[in-house]
């Protein structure tokens, strides 16, 4: 077998030195002779003794990783996940992007800080795993990387909005952005990701509605731990917490508050207090009656003072008419009773001649 490239050997020795290799959990044969022939732990080579993979996850690597020697130009898989590595990822990224064969990058479960750079847009990375670090900044460039098949940025510190377009994610199968501080609304263009099979946006600060286009995709999704507005598209198992203002949640659906009521979208519709009104259904608040007007509770309109006076006068007239009718009937009945003539003997004799 051919000997490993000297530049690659030096690159591996630098990695060993910079990550406290003497204290690794397993460091079998490292720094001894040829890494391919002597089978350095975690180093994998092709038939030409070129290093193609470094698999050193959960191995006690520690220290600030600021560079990866670009002489490892046949490296296809770099897995340094679940160690104690730190450093500014934005400074490390240009070295990673310069590895022309790199397809799988897994630095998850470390302590990297900084931001994602735009160099990955033209790089060859297909599987990008950076979960459980301390990354922040924008996601716009990484979400415009055509090569990506799987992207896991969960458990970081991204406090930003998602872009409105995802046209460049033409190969994406898994997208995990859970446990960050993402906020804002979801674009309906997420529904255009025809290759998507897993989407995890749980435990962020998203608001608004879940686009109905997502319900048409054949994929597994997790939208929990956000503040979604009802209604939820059919087929998605997620709870909504509120509706838009002017509505109330009833069995997971949004019901419009009627006129004379207001709704904040969270609790039940509230009847407008006296001297306020809401003229149409779906009102977010009750308006104050203008000066010189009033309303009762639950009113859809206000009544002016002049109209009130007219109303009171009409009521009084009706009351007087009713009282007059009652008094007339009482007097008439009384007069009939007291003016009735008593029966006489002649009338009795006429009716009964045998007694005459």
C-alpha angles and dihedrals in degrees: 000000000000120000120252118262111270092226090054091050090052090048091053092047090052090053090049092050096044094050099046094258093180088065098046116127089239123014101156113176094348114158090010113119121298116004093213099043094040094042100233107210111270095006118120125187138189126236090276092057092251116143109247103165141028111193108179104140119150090011106122098257108167138178141055113316108200102156146019113208108249091216084086086082095150094053110128102168127037114179115172095146127148097023133112100264121145138178143106106301092202088065094045095046098075090059091050092048089053093062099096097198099041108129105154120046118177118172095145122142097034134103104260118152133187131061140300115260130216094243091094091066089078097029126101099241112134101169114044116181119176101145122153101021131112101258121149141167130069128351095195097100098043090048088055094059109119096196095061117117097163127019122182117180096149121143098028133115103259108153103180144094126266117250118259093234131054098176094131097056092086096147103035116137102161126032117176117177097150126141098028131108098258115153143177131056131323117245117236086227088079083080089065092068095104095174095052116120103163128033121176117182096150125142100022132112100262118150137181126051130324106245111253089224089073091063089065094060121097097229145108114256139182117197097158124130096041133100104254125183119230139279104059116205112257115263095035116106103213134116122241120211105198149359129231117281114289093038138082132211114253116174092333093311131101116248120194117240110237125240110284091039136080132208135199093198094246108068136026122301111274124220113241111253122240114290092025132088145186111207100196139035116265096038116163093205143007117252124223116252113250120256113287093024134093142186140196124237114293094019125160092198142018128245122222123234093246090054089048091055090049090049093050092048092050090050091049092049091050091048091051091048091051092046090049091052091049092048091048092052092047093050093046093051091047093051093049091053096049098041097054112121118234120242116261134214095247092059089049093050091048091053091047110035094172088074095055 
